[in-house]
Amino acid sequence: MDDDTIPRGVVDPEVRAYVYSLVSALGGTGADEDGRYVLGDDALACLKDIKRWLKLYDEKANRLDVARCLAEANLVKGDLLEILAAWPEDATEDRVKSKIALACLEILVPLTWPIEKTELHTTVNHHRHIPYLQLAQISYKREILEHASSSILRTAVRIGLPSIALSIGERQSRDEGIIKLLLYFLRNIVMISAPQNLPVEWNEAEVSRSATIQSFHQQDVFALLLTIASNMGEDFNTQDVVVLELLFYLLKGIDIEKLFMDEVQLEAKKSSDLQGLIAKEAAMLRGYAKNAPTRHNRFGTMIWVKRDDERMSSVSGQDVLSNSQKTMSKMDQSKKWNRPKQHGRNAEQDPNHYDIPVPLTAAASDNLRSFVEEFLDSSFNPLFSHIRRAIEREADRVLEVHAQQYFFLVSWFLEAERMRRKNKQSKHSKKSQAIGTAFEADSYGIVASVLNQETFILLNRFMQDRLDLKSWHEVNAGMRCFTQILYTVQEMAESNPEEDQEIAENIQNRIFYEETTHDRILAILRGYKDQGFSYLDAATELSHVFLRMLERYSKENVDLQIRSRRRARKLKKANIQVGEPQDTTADLESEAEDVAEVQRVSKERKFDFSRFSSKFMTQSCIDTFVAFTIFYKDLSTEQLKRAHRFFYRVAFKQEMSVMLFRLDIIALFNKMIKGPEGLNLASPMFGEWDELTRQLIRRMIKKLQQRPELAVEMLFSKISSTVFYLEYGYEKQTITSKPRAPAELEVKGSLSREEQIEIVVAVLHNDKLDAIDFVKTALKSAIDERRSWEAEAEARNILNGENGQDAENQTDSFKPPSIIVKPDNDERKLAMFKDNQLRLLMTLAGFERIGVDDDADCTWIMPSDLTSTQLQETCDVIDRSRSDPITQYGSEDPIPVEEMLRRKTIIRRRAEFDDDSEGDGLASDGEEEFLFPAGGPTNRKSDALAELKKKRRKRRVDNTSDVEIDDEAQSAKRKARALAELEKRRKLKSDVLVHDSDDEDDEERDRDFFAREAERRKGQSLKVLEALNSAKKDGSDTSIGSKRKRSNGEDHRSKKIRYSSTDSEPDEDELPRMQGIQSSLDPEDQDPSTTDDHDSETPFSSPQNNPLNEIDLNKALLPRNTDSFAAGKVSTLAMDEEEDEEEDEARLLPGSTRLRGRLAMLDDSDDD
């Protein structure tokens, strides 16, 4: 090439001169040798110098000048390939020729290395040389694949065979380098492809993928790859990633379904594709023919459209004259805004893209299919398990792109295995019709290396990391891999071998067990936004397959459990004091606690599929499938079915058709069915889409009649509250739960307050030192304030004493005010409500909490009855415990201080209406339930005591008469009194519930009341002591004498129980018990005419020896029936007929003892 044709400044002239001189000295062809290539005298040194120039000048200086000069000098075609072709196969032992061939390979690898443009390293020199070098590399590949005299690839394989033949223990680093050099050369040949933006002067089929596959098959490259891959991990270690890259660039873009078709199926597929293209073209022509120009409408047309707002718009074209719909459609098309697309960082085309389909010839398809089948049978498990372990340990040879290539190849080979099985099954089904044998599928053990738990963990981590980094192409590879794993597991579950079914069951359990996997699938579907159609296709397919398999699996396993992870709260670390040494042991313990906390937040729960599927019914998920459905013209039957199933699930399975009531969605569905440019009528999915659209529009019209507001909401996306309102007609009511206070704690055992404080401080000392310091600060502040007040009070008392006033009264009248404890920050305020350990320390320190227990804003105070001395003692105890905390409590059997705390038992008072008896809730045994219980004596200011004494005197006068009352009159009188008492209780409104609010503030009345109650208790205790003494004096002889008098028929007088003047009325709790006692007596015991004197009365049994005292009288003393209840009322009234008040009070205790004994005997007879 002349120097005049080369622009000045492209390459340094000195560099060009040196390179050209080396190329010339390498060798050449001559007429004397019949056109054969002849090496120069120092060819090996020239090759080494060229290699040195490439390394030191181009690589080190980041320039491409040497490569440009070598391409211009035609080094590859004119020298290197001729040298390799001249190396005969029987001259392998020739060391000189072997070295020269290896030196040629060392130069071919950098010359064929793929050129990448990076923003950081690209210079002006790169922009000058890269287009020329790309065309040069294509010429290199064409000459290597189709060399006229020799097979260059086979020769390259011969260079590495001696190193490959050695065992891994015998190989040296040079041998490993030769093997890697050979694999990189093959990888470069596969990677080189025709650039899209550069013209080529030769046929592109010469450097196509089919030509590469044919050359690999004919020159034994596939055999070499199978050998290395099948022995990966045994004889080869570091070559795994190179083989991975080679397979990736060899297989990307190849249609697997067509690859495993035979000739008949392939021809049928091609004919169907051709028919589909012809049908699309015909439909396009029909649409165009309606408005196609003719020789009579060559003139332009423009019309004016008058809109509703009295504005005019112009529309051009004769196609708008047909009807108003065409006019409006044309106007809408002119108003469409083409939003500029924002290309992300992954939008640039790079060699790692695998979305562009690559066609193959029939011969290349057959050769590649045989290679893939052999690779699956022998090399898949060793290679991919070895690469997975290298990716997990992040080996130095593993790059970021290798993980993406790994998962893409896993998905590709899993799909290839599925298609191979499907093809075998279809072939066997044709033969079985004639023979009648059943199809026995092979085991899935040939792909077991990517179906284990380690692969799932790596895949989940890879997808989550790339999703966080928004590396969409890598997420796409992960989604494809996960989808093919799900497909493979589904087929395993449906296969015949039971072993494969059990493995599939185990794999599904592992996949569906983690809730993070569910959330990731949902996040991928929701997060779609202009990532490309390939990403959209992969996301919708993954969500469709995952949702369908999970639904089936949850139906088969009703008790499916999943592990949900929740975020652990950050542990509060103690503030390290300045100057304090750091304890490494404590750090290790804190790390162990952090690990335990992480494990603690992971828990199992029962899986609910309806709840999970409802998460897909959001507007973002629907928008993703709508964006996918927009490409309905280019979608296959499976893809149309996928979108249809999702919209059917939304509208009918989940009953969320409101989410689809949006104008753009309805217009899209209507366009697919009605047109223009609708779905093909011959499509298998047209009928299902037609039915879905009709049912959806029918529901929309019905919903519009029910909710006219939907006409406005159809313009917008819908949130959950809007959907709820449109479904039910009212807004969703949300109930916010109030925070609850934690369980109160207490210290075990009967310990002093100081000991309890020491234990609580020791518990808080572990990780809550700031809480202890807060309590100390609050105490010190309260001490200062309380001392100031006490000093002021003392000074005031001295001043009042000088003035002659009573100092004690002044001290009692002025109490110190309560001190409010304020939290220092919001976290402390929450801890004062939630932290039960801090609450326990504050309570022991004397703090009091004012307000409701569940109120988070209630106030803590320092009460006024605590002096500064007491507060100082508490503060000293806390300070001493903080500086020297105890770790264990107890001397003989010490236990940790954490175990000294327990929940405080709260004894709840039983409600008055609770009943242990089982029944229907009605009053039993004739007892009536009253609206208001007796609330104590009614407050009356009348002189009731004088009136009662007056009535008693009148009764004593009446009882002195000798007129005897018969039994019938006495019974009638008793019943009348019982009915009157019953009517009185029905009308009762207890003072507990109904009272005058003015009485609440009557302090003088309360003081008098409590004084009377104290006097009553003192008098009652004296009466009890007198009754006990009289019972002891009587003895057993009195008891025997009493029985004799009864047997002799002497006049008996029943005991009367009477209250003193201070006990004018019986207590509320004693009244039912006394009624029950009196009503349970025999008729002769209740007769007032047969009463006995006090001297002859003896208790039924002594209190010390009576076993009936142990009987639960609360149950036994209840009235049995209405008659006994009435009798009890009369007996209660008869208790007032007593002559002497002091005598009756002395008999109270023996009489009650006898009555209890009689009552217990009656109860036993009733039960029998």
mmCIF file with all atom_site columns, C-alpha atoms in Angstrom, residues 971 973-975 977-979 981 1070-1081 1086 1117-1136:
data_model
loop_
_atom_site.group_PDB
_atom_site.id
_atom_site.type_symbol
_atom_site.label_atom_id
_atom_site.label_alt_id
_atom_site.label_comp_id
_atom_site.label_asym_id
_atom_site.label_entity_id
_atom_site.label_seq_id
_atom_site.pdbx_PDB_ins_code
_atom_site.Cartn_x
_atom_site.Cartn_y
_atom_site.Cartn_z
_atom_site.occupancy
_atom_site.B_iso_or_equiv
_atom_site.pdbx_formal_charge
_atom_site.auth_seq_id
_atom_site.auth_comp_id
_atom_site.auth_asym_id
_atom_site.auth_atom_id
_atom_site.pdbx_PDB_model_num
ATOM 1  C CA . SER A 1 971  ? -97.035 -18.872 106.410 1.00 0.00 ? 971  SER A CA 1
ATOM 2  C CA . LYS A 1 973  ? -97.613 -13.532 106.478 1.00 0.00 ? 973  LYS A CA 1
ATOM 3  C CA . ARG A 1 974  ? -94.204 -14.895 105.533 1.00 0.00 ? 974  ARG A CA 1
ATOM 4  C CA . LYS A 1 975  ? -95.117 -15.130 101.828 1.00 0.00 ? 975  LYS A CA 1
ATOM 5  C CA . ARG A 1 977  ? -93.302 -10.224 103.245 1.00 0.00 ? 977  ARG A CA 1
ATOM 6  C CA . ALA A 1 978  ? -91.260 -12.212 100.723 1.00 0.00 ? 978  ALA A CA 1
ATOM 7  C CA . LEU A 1 979  ? -93.267 -10.854 97.799  1.00 0.00 ? 979  LEU A CA 1
ATOM 8  C CA . GLU A 1 981  ? -89.164 -7.735  99.456  1.00 0.00 ? 981  GLU A CA 1
ATOM 9  C CA . GLU A 1 1070 ? -74.151 -10.729 104.759 1.00 0.00 ? 1070 GLU A CA 1
ATOM 10 C CA . LEU A 1 1071 ? -77.782 -10.280 103.746 1.00 0.00 ? 1071 LEU A CA 1
ATOM 11 C CA . PRO A 1 1072 ? -78.069 -13.112 101.168 1.00 0.00 ? 1072 PRO A CA 1
ATOM 12 C CA . ARG A 1 1073 ? -76.116 -15.458 103.415 1.00 0.00 ? 1073 ARG A CA 1
ATOM 13 C CA . MET A 1 1074 ? -78.361 -14.768 106.400 1.00 0.00 ? 1074 MET A CA 1
ATOM 14 C CA . GLN A 1 1075 ? -81.452 -15.215 104.263 1.00 0.00 ? 1075 GLN A CA 1
ATOM 15 C CA . GLY A 1 1076 ? -80.204 -18.564 103.053 1.00 0.00 ? 1076 GLY A CA 1
ATOM 16 C CA . ILE A 1 1077 ? -79.458 -19.678 106.589 1.00 0.00 ? 1077 ILE A CA 1
ATOM 17 C CA . GLN A 1 1078 ? -82.879 -18.825 107.935 1.00 0.00 ? 1078 GLN A CA 1
ATOM 18 C CA . SER A 1 1079 ? -84.719 -20.267 104.944 1.00 0.00 ? 1079 SER A CA 1
ATOM 19 C CA . SER A 1 1080 ? -82.973 -23.621 105.326 1.00 0.00 ? 1080 SER A CA 1
ATOM 20 C CA . LEU A 1 1081 ? -84.196 -24.247 108.876 1.00 0.00 ? 1081 LEU A CA 1
ATOM 21 C CA . GLN A 1 1086 ? -88.496 -21.222 112.619 1.00 0.00 ? 1086 GLN A CA 1
ATOM 22 C CA . LEU A 1 1117 ? -75.886 -21.145 101.331 1.00 0.00 ? 1117 LEU A CA 1
ATOM 23 C CA . LEU A 1 1118 ? -77.599 -20.199 98.069  1.00 0.00 ? 1118 LEU A CA 1
ATOM 24 C CA . PRO A 1 1119 ? -81.420 -20.512 98.256  1.00 0.00 ? 1119 PRO A CA 1
ATOM 25 C CA . ARG A 1 1120 ? -82.784 -23.652 96.614  1.00 0.00 ? 1120 ARG A CA 1
ATOM 26 C CA . ASN A 1 1121 ? -86.222 -22.475 95.526  1.00 0.00 ? 1121 ASN A CA 1
ATOM 27 C CA . THR A 1 1122 ? -88.641 -19.625 95.722  1.00 0.00 ? 1122 THR A CA 1
ATOM 28 C CA . ASP A 1 1123 ? -90.343 -20.909 98.862  1.00 0.00 ? 1123 ASP A CA 1
ATOM 29 C CA . SER A 1 1124 ? -87.107 -21.119 100.751 1.00 0.00 ? 1124 SER A CA 1
ATOM 30 C CA . PHE A 1 1125 ? -86.251 -17.646 99.533  1.00 0.00 ? 1125 PHE A CA 1
ATOM 31 C CA . ALA A 1 1126 ? -89.556 -16.325 100.877 1.00 0.00 ? 1126 ALA A CA 1
ATOM 32 C CA . ALA A 1 1127 ? -89.066 -18.192 104.099 1.00 0.00 ? 1127 ALA A CA 1
ATOM 33 C CA . GLY A 1 1128 ? -85.698 -16.586 104.416 1.00 0.00 ? 1128 GLY A CA 1
ATOM 34 C CA . LYS A 1 1129 ? -87.267 -13.163 104.146 1.00 0.00 ? 1129 LYS A CA 1
ATOM 35 C CA . VAL A 1 1130 ? -89.742 -13.856 106.934 1.00 0.00 ? 1130 VAL A CA 1
ATOM 36 C CA . SER A 1 1131 ? -87.015 -15.291 109.108 1.00 0.00 ? 1131 SER A CA 1
ATOM 37 C CA . THR A 1 1132 ? -84.935 -12.218 108.562 1.00 0.00 ? 1132 THR A CA 1
ATOM 38 C CA . LEU A 1 1133 ? -87.809 -10.038 109.723 1.00 0.00 ? 1133 LEU A CA 1
ATOM 39 C CA . ALA A 1 1134 ? -88.341 -12.305 112.701 1.00 0.00 ? 1134 ALA A CA 1
ATOM 40 C CA . MET A 1 1135 ? -84.824 -11.630 113.855 1.00 0.00 ? 1135 MET A CA 1
ATOM 41 C CA . ASP A 1 1136 ? -85.944 -8.215  115.014 1.00 0.00 ? 1136 ASP A CA 1
#
